[in-house]
mmCIF file of C-alpha atoms and ligand atoms in Angstrom:
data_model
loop_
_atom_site.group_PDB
_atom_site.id
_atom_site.type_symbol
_atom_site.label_atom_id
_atom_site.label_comp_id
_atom_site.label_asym_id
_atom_site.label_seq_id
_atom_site.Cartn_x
_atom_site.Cartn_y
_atom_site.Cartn_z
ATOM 1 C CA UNK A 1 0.000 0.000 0.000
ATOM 2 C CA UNK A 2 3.015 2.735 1.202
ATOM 3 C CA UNK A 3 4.848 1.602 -2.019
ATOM 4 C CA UNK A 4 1.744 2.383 -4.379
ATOM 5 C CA UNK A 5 1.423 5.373 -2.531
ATOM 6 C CA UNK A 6 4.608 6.159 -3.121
ATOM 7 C CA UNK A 7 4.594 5.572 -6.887
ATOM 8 C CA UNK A 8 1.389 7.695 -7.106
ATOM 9 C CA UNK A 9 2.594 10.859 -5.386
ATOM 10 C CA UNK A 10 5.949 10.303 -7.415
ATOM 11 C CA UNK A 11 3.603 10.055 -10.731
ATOM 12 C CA UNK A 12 2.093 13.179 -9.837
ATOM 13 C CA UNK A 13 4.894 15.096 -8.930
ATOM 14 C CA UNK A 14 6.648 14.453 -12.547
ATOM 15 C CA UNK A 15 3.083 15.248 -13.986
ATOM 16 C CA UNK A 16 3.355 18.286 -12.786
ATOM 17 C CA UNK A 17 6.910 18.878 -13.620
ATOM 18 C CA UNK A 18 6.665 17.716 -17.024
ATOM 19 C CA UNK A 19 3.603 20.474 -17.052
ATOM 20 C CA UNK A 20 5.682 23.325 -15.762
ATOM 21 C CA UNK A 21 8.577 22.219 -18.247
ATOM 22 C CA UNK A 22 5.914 22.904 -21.021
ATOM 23 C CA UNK A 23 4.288 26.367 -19.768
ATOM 24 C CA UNK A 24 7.979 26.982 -19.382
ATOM 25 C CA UNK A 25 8.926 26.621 -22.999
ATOM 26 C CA UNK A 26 9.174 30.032 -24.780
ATOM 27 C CA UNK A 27 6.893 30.047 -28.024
ATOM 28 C CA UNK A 28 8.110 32.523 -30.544
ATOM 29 C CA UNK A 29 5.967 34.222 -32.755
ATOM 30 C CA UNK A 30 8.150 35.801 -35.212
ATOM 31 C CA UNK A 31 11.829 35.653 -36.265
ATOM 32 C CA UNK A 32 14.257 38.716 -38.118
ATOM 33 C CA UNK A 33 17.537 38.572 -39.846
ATOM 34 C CA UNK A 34 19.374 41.512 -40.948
ATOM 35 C CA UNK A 35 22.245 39.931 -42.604
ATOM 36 C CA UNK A 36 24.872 37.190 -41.675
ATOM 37 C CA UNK A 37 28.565 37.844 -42.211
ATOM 38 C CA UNK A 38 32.166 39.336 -40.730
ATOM 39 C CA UNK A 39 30.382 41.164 -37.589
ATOM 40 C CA UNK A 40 32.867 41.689 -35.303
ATOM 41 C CA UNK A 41 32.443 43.650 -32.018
ATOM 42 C CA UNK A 42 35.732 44.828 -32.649
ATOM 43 C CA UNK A 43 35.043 46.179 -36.055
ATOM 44 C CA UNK A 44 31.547 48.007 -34.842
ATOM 45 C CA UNK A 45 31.455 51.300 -32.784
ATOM 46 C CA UNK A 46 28.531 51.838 -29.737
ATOM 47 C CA UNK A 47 27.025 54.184 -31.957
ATOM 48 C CA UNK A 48 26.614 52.122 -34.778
ATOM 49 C CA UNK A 49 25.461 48.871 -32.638
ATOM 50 C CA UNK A 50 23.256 50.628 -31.511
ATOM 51 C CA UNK A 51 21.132 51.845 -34.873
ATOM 52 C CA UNK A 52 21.307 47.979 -35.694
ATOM 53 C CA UNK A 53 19.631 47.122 -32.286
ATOM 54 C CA UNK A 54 17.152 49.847 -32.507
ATOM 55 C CA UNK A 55 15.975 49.099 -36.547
ATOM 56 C CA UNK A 56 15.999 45.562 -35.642
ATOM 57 C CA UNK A 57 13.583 45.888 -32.670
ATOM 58 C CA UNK A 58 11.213 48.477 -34.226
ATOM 59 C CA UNK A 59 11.066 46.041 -36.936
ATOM 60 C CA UNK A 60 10.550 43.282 -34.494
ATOM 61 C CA UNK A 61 7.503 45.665 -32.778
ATOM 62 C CA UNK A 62 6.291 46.109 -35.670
ATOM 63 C CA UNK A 63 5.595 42.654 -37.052
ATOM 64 C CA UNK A 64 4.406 41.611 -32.933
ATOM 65 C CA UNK A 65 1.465 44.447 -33.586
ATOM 66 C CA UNK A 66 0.392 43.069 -36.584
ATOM 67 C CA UNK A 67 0.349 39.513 -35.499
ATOM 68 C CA UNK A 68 -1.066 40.625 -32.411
ATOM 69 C CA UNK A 69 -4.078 42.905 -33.465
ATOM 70 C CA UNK A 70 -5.361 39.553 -35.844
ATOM 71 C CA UNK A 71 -3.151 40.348 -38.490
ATOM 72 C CA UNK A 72 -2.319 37.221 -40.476
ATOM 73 C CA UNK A 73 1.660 36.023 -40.732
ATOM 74 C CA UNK A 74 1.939 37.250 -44.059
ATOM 75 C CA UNK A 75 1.033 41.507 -42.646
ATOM 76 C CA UNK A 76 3.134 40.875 -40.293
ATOM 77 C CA UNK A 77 5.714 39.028 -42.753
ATOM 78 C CA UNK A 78 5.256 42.244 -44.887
ATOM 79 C CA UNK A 79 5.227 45.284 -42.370
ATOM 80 C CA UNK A 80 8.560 44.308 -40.641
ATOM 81 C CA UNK A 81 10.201 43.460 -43.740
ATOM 82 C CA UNK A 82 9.288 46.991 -44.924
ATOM 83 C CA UNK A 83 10.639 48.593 -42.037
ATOM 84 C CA UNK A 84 14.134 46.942 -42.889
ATOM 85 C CA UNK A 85 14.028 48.083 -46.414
ATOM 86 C CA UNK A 86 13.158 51.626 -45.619
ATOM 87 C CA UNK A 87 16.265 51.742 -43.401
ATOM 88 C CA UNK A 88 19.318 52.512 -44.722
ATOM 89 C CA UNK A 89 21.500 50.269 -42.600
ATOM 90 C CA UNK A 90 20.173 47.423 -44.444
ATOM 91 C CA UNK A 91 20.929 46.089 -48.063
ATOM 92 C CA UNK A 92 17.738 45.698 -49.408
ATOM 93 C CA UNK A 93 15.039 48.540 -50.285
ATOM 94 C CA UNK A 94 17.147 52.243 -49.698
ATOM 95 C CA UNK A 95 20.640 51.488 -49.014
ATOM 96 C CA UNK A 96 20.573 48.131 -51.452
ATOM 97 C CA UNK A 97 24.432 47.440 -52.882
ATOM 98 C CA UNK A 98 25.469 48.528 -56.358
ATOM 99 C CA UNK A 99 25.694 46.607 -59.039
ATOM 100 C CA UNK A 100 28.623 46.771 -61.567
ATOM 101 C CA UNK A 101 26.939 49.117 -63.607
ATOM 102 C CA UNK A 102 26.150 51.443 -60.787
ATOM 103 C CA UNK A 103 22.866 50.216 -60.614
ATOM 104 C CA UNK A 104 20.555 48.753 -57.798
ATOM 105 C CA UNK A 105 18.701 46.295 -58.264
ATOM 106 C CA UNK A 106 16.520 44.632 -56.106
ATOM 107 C CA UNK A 107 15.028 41.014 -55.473
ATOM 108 C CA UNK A 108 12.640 39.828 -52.569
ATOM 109 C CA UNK A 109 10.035 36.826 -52.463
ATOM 110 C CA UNK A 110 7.778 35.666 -50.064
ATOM 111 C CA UNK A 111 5.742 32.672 -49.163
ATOM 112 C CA UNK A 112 3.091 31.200 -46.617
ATOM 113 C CA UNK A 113 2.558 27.853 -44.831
ATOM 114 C CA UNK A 114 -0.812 26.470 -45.540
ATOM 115 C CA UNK A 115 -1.225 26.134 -49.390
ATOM 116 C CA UNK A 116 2.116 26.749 -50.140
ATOM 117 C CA UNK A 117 1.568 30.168 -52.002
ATOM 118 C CA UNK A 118 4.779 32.515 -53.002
ATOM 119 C CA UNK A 119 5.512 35.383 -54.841
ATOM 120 C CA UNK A 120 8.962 36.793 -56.282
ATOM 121 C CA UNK A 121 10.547 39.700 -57.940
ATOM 122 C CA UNK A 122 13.950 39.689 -59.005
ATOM 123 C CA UNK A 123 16.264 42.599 -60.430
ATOM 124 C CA UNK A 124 14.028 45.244 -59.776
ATOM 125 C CA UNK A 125 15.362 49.284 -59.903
ATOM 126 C CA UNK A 126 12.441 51.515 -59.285
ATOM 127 C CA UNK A 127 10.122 49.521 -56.700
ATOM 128 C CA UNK A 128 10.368 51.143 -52.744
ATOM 129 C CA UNK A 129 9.178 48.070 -51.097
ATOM 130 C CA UNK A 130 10.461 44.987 -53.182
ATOM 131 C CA UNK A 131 8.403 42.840 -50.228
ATOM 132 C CA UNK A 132 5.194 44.615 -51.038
ATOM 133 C CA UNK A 133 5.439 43.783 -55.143
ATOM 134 C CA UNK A 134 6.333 40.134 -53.833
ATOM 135 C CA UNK A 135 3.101 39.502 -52.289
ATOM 136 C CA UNK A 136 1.339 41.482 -55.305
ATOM 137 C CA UNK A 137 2.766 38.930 -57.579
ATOM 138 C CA UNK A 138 1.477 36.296 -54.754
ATOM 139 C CA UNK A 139 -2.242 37.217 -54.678
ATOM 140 C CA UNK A 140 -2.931 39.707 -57.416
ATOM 141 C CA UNK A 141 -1.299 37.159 -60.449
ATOM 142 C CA UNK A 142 -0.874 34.095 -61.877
ATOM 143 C CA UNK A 143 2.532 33.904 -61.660
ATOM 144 C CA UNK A 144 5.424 33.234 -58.782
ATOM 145 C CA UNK A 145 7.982 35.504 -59.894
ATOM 146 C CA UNK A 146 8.134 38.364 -62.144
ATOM 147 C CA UNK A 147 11.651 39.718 -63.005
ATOM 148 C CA UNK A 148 12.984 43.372 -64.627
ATOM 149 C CA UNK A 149 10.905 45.893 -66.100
ATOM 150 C CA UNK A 150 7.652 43.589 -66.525
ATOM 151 C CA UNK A 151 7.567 43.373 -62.463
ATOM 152 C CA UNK A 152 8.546 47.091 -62.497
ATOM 153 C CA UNK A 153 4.664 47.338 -64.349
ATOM 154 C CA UNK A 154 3.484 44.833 -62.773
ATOM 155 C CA UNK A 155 3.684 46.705 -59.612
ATOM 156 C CA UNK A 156 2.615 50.153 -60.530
ATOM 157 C CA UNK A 157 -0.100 48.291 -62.248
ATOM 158 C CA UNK A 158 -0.942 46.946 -58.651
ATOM 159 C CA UNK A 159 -0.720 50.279 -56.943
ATOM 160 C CA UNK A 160 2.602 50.307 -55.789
ATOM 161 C CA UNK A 161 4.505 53.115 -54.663
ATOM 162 C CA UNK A 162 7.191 53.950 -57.825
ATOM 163 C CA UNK A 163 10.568 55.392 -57.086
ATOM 164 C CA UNK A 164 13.273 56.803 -59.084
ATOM 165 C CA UNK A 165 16.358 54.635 -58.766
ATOM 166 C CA UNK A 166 18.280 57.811 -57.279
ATOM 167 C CA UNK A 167 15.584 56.703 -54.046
ATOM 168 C CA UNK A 168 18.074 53.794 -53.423
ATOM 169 C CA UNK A 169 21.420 54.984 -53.602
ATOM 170 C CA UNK A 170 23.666 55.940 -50.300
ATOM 171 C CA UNK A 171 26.885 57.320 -50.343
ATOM 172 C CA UNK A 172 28.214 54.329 -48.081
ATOM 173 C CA UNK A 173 27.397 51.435 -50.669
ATOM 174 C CA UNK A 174 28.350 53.883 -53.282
ATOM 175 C CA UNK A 175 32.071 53.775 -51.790
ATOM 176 C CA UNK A 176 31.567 50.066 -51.127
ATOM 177 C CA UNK A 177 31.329 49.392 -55.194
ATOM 178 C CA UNK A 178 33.866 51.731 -55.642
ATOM 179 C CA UNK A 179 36.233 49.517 -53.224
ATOM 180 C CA UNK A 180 34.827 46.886 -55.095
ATOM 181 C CA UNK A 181 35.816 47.824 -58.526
ATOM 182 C CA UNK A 182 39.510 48.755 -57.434
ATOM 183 C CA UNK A 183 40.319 45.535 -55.728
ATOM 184 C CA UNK A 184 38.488 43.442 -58.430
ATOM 185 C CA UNK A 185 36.700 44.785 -61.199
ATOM 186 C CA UNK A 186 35.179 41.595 -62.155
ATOM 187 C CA UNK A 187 34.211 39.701 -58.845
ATOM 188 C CA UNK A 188 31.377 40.238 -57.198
ATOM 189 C CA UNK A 189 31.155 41.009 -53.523
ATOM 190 C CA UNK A 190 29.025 39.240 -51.056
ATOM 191 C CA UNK A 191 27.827 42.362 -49.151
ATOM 192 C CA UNK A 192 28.424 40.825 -45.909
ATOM 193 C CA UNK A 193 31.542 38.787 -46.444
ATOM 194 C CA UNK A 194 34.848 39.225 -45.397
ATOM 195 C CA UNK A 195 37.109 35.935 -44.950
ATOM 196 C CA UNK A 196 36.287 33.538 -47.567
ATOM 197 C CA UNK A 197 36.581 36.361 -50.675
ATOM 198 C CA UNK A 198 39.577 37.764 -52.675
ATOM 199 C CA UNK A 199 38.474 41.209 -52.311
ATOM 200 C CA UNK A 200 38.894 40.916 -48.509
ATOM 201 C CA UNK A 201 40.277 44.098 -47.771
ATOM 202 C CA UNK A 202 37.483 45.390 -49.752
ATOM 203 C CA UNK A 203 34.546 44.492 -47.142
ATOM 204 C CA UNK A 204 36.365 44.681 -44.146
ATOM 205 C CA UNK A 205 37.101 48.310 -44.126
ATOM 206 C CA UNK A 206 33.091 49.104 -43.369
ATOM 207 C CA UNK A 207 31.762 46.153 -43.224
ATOM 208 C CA UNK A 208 28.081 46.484 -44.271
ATOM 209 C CA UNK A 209 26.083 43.814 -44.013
ATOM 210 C CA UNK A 210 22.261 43.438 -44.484
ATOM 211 C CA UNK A 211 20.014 41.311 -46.613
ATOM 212 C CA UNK A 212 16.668 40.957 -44.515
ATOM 213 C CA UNK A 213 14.479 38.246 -43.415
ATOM 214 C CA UNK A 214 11.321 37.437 -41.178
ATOM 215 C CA UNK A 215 9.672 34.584 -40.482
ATOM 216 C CA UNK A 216 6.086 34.505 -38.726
ATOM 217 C CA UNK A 217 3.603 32.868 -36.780
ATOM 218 C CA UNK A 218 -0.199 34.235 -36.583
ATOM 219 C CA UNK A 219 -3.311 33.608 -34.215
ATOM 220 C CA UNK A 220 -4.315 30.551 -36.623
ATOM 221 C CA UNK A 221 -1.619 29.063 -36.579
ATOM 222 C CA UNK A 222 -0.371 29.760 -40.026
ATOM 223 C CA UNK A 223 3.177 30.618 -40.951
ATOM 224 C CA UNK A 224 4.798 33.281 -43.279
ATOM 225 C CA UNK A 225 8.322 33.430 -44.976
ATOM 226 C CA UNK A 226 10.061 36.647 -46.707
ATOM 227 C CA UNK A 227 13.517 37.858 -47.736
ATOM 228 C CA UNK A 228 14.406 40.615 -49.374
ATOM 229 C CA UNK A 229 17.934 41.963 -50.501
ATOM 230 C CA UNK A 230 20.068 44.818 -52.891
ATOM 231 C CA UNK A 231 22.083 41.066 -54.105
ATOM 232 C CA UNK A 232 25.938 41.239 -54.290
ATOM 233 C CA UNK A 233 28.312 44.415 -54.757
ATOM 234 C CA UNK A 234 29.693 44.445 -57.809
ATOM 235 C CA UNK A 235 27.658 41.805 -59.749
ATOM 236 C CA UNK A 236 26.822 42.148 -62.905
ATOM 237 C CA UNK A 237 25.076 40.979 -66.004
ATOM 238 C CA UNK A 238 21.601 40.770 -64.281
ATOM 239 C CA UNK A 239 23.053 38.167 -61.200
ATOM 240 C CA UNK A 240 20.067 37.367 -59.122
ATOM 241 C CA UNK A 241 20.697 35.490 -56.063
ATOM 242 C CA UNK A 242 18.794 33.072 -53.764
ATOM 243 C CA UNK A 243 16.706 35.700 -52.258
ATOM 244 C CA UNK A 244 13.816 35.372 -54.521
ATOM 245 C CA UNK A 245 14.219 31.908 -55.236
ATOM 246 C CA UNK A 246 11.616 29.946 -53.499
ATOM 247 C CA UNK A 247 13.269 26.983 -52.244
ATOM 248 C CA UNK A 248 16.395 28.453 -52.185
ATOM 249 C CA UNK A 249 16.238 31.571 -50.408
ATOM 250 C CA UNK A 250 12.788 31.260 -48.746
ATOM 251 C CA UNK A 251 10.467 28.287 -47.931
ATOM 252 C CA UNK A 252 7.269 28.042 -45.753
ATOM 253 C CA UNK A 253 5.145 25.456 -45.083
ATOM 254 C CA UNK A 254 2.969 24.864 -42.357
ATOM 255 C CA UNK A 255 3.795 20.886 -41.831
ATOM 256 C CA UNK A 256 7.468 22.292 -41.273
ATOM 257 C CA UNK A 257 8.535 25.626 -41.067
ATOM 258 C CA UNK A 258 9.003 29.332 -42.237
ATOM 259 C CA UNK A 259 12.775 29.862 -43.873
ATOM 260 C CA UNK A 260 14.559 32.717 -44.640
ATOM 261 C CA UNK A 261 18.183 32.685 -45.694
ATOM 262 C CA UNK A 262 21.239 35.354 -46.026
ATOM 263 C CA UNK A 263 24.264 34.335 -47.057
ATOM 264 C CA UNK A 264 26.303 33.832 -50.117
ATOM 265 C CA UNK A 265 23.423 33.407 -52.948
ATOM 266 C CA UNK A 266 25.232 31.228 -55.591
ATOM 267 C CA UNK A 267 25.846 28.303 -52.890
ATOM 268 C CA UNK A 268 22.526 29.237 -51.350
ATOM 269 C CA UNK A 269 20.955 28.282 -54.435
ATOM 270 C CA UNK A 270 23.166 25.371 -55.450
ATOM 271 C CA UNK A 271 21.947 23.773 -51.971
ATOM 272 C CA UNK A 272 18.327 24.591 -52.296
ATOM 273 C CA UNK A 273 18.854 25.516 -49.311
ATOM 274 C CA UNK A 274 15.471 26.303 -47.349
ATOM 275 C CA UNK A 275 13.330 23.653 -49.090
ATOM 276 C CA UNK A 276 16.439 21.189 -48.187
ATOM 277 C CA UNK A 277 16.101 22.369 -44.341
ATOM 278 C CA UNK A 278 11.936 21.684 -44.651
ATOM 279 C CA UNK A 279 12.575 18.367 -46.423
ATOM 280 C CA UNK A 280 14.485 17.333 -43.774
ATOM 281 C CA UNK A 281 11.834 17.843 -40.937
ATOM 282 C CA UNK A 282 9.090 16.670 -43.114
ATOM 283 C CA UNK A 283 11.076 13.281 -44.587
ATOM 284 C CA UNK A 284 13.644 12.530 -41.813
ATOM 285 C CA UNK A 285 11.999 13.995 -38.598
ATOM 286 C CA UNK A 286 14.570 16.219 -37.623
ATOM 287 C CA UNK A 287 14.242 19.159 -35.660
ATOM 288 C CA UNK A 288 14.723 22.234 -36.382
ATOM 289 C CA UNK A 289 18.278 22.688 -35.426
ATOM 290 C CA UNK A 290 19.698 19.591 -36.404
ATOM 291 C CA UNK A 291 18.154 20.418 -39.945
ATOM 292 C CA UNK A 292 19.600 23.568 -40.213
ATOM 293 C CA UNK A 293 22.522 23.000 -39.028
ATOM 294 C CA UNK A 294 22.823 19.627 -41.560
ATOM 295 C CA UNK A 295 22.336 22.417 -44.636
ATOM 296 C CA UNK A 296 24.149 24.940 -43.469
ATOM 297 C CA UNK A 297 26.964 22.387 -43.067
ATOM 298 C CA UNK A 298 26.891 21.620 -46.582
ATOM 299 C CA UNK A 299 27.158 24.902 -47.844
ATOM 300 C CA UNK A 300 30.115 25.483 -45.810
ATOM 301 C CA UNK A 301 31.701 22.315 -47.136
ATOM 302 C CA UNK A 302 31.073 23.563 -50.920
ATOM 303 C CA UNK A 303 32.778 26.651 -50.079
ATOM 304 C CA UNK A 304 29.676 29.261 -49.328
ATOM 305 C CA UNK A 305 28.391 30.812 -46.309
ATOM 306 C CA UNK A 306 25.522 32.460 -44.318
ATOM 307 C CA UNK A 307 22.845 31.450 -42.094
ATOM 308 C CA UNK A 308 18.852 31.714 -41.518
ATOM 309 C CA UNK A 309 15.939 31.990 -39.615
ATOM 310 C CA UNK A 310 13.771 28.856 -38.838
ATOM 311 C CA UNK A 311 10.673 28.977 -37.031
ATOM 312 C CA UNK A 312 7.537 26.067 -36.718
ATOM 313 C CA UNK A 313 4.276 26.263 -35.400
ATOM 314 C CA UNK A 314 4.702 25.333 -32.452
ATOM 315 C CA UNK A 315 6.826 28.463 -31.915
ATOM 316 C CA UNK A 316 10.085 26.834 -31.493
ATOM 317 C CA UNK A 317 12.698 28.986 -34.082
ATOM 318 C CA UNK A 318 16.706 28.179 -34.628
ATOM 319 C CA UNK A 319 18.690 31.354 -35.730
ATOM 320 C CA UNK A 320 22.281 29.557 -37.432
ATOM 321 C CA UNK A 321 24.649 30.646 -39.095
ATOM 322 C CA UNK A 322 28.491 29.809 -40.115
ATOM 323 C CA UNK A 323 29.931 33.205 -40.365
ATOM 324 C CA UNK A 324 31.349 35.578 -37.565
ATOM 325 C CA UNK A 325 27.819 37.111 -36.927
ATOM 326 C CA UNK A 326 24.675 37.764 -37.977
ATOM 327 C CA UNK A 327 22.053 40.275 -37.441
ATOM 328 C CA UNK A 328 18.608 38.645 -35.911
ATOM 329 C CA UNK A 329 16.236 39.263 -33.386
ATOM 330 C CA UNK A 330 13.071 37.272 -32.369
ATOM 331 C CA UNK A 331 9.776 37.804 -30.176
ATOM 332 C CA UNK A 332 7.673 35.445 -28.134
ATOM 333 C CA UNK A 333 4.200 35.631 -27.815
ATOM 334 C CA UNK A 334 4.087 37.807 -24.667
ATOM 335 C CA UNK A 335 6.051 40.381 -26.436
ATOM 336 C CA UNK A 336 9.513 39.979 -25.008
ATOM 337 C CA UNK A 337 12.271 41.186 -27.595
ATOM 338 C CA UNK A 338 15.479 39.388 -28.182
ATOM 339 C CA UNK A 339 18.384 40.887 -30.461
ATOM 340 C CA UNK A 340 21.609 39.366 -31.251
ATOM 341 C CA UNK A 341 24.873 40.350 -33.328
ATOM 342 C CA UNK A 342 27.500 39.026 -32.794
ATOM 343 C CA UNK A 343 28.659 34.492 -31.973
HETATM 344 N N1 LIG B 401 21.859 35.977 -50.364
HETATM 345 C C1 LIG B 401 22.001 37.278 -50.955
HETATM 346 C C2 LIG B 401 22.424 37.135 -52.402
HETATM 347 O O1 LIG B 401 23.266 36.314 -52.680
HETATM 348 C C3 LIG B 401 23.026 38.113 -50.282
HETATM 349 C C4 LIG B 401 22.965 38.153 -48.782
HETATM 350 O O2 LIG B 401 22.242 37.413 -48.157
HETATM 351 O O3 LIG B 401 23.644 39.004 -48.222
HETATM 352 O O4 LIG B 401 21.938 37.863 -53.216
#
């Protein structure tokens, strides 16, 4: 009888363990990158730091209102990416890298979880918020991705806001192509790179870093993806990277998880790498981390780097990456506000 009372209180006891354990498990709603690369505290001043910290939270705020006011992943997918491409710091809307040409031009996709819908534009030059025209070519067309001019159209067509491509251009990424040119007129520059490329010198004087990413989770339970960057410094004959690529530079899906990449495109691409990460959870059952981590791996082995964001729906989200830092922040369902630089 003592013994079986003994077992029971015990059985209870872990019950209620086990329960806490579970209330005690932080559920994220949505996930930001800025940009993975050569971020070194050592290389970055207070001041500076501290514009990164405060774009990346208002960004984070941002995306928490929408989600929390009813707002579905992809507003809230859409506002916070927005509020990375309107600021400077970042390469992707105002402040995107030139291209060899002197040109900016612009690519951004995004995609959400439950029937798998996505939108792209790639090498855009007079559209403010390449996110917006992304979801435009989502639910307003028949099409996934729209490229040049005809997405330029497109856009305005769907009531976009049209800039000049003067709207883009900052002295500091100006300088940066410049650097770019000198070292190595024909290579282009990962924005955010510094080790693994011949034009190191070139990147490490400033080092700007930047391509954006959020991943989300809504009130129903549905997930959102987007990414959105200015590409490469320095590249040329119409490069687009992984950005827009769905599969490659973003993937959502429900049964998984929301993806968004940064990192050098080419390999990025050559990896598939987001749908690769899903694929992994949905065919081998591995978590988040250990799927990440297994891609990311791969692209470091084939000579590339970066990282991503990774978030399911049951609110668990990795942030990995392979290079010296990365940009990211994240925010749990009560609000709190996490943002990280640097290893
Ligand atoms: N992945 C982007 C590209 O290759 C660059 C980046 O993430 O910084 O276009």
């Amino acid at each position: 009888m003592k013994i079986r009372n003994t077992r029971y209180v015990l059985t209870v006891w872990l019950l209620i363990l086990g329960l806490a354990a579970v209330a005690q498990k932080k559920k994220y709603v949505l996930v930001v990158h800025g940009g993975a690369g050569t971020i070194l505290k050592k290389n970055m001043s207070a001041e500076k730091e501290q514009h990164y910290i405060a774009a990346l939270t208002e960004a984070l705020k941002t995306g928490y209102g929408k989600l929390r006011s009813g707002g579905t992943s992809l507003d809230a997918v859409e506002a916070t990416i927005r509020v990375l491409e309107d600021n400077p710091l970042f390469n992707a809307g105002k402040g995107a890298v030139f291209t060899h040409d002197g040109r900016n031009e612009l690519d951004a996709s995004i995609m959400e979880g439950k029937i798998l819908k996505a939108g792209a534009v790639a090498g855009v030059t007079t559209i403010k918020n390449p996110i917006t025209a992304a979801r435009a070519v989502m639910e307003k067309s028949e099409h996934v991705m729209l490229a040049g001019r005809g997405a330029e159209l497109f856009a305005e067509e769907a009531g976009l806001t049209p800039v000049g491509p003067e709207y883009f251009r900052t002295e500091e990424r100006w300088q940066g192509l410049q650097r770019a040119l000198k070292a190595d007129s024909a290579r282009a520059v990962q924005d955010h790179d510094g080790k693994t490329s011949a034009v190191e010198p070139v990147i490490n004087i400033d080092q700007k870093f930047g391509t954006v990413g959020c991943v989300a989770l809504d009130q129903q339970g549905n997930l959102a993806a987007g990414t959105s960057t200015g590409g490469m410094t320095n590249k040329k004959y119409g490069r687009i990277g992984d950005s827009p690529v769905i599969g490659a530079g973003t993937y959502c899906n429900n049964a998984t998880a929301g993806i968004s990449c940064t990192g050098w495109g080419e390999f990025f691409i050559r990896n598939v790498v987001a749908k690769t990460v899903s694929d992994l959870i949905e065919y081998k059952g591995y978590t988040i981390d250990r799927a990440a981590g297994a891609v990311l791996d791969k692209v470091k082995e084939m000579g590339g780097d970066g990282g991503l964001i990774i978030l399911d729906k049951q609110g668990n989200m990795a942030m990995p990456f392979n290079t010296e830092g990365m940009y990211r922040g994240a925010v749990t369902e009560d609000g709190k506000i996490e943002v990280l630089i640097y290893r």
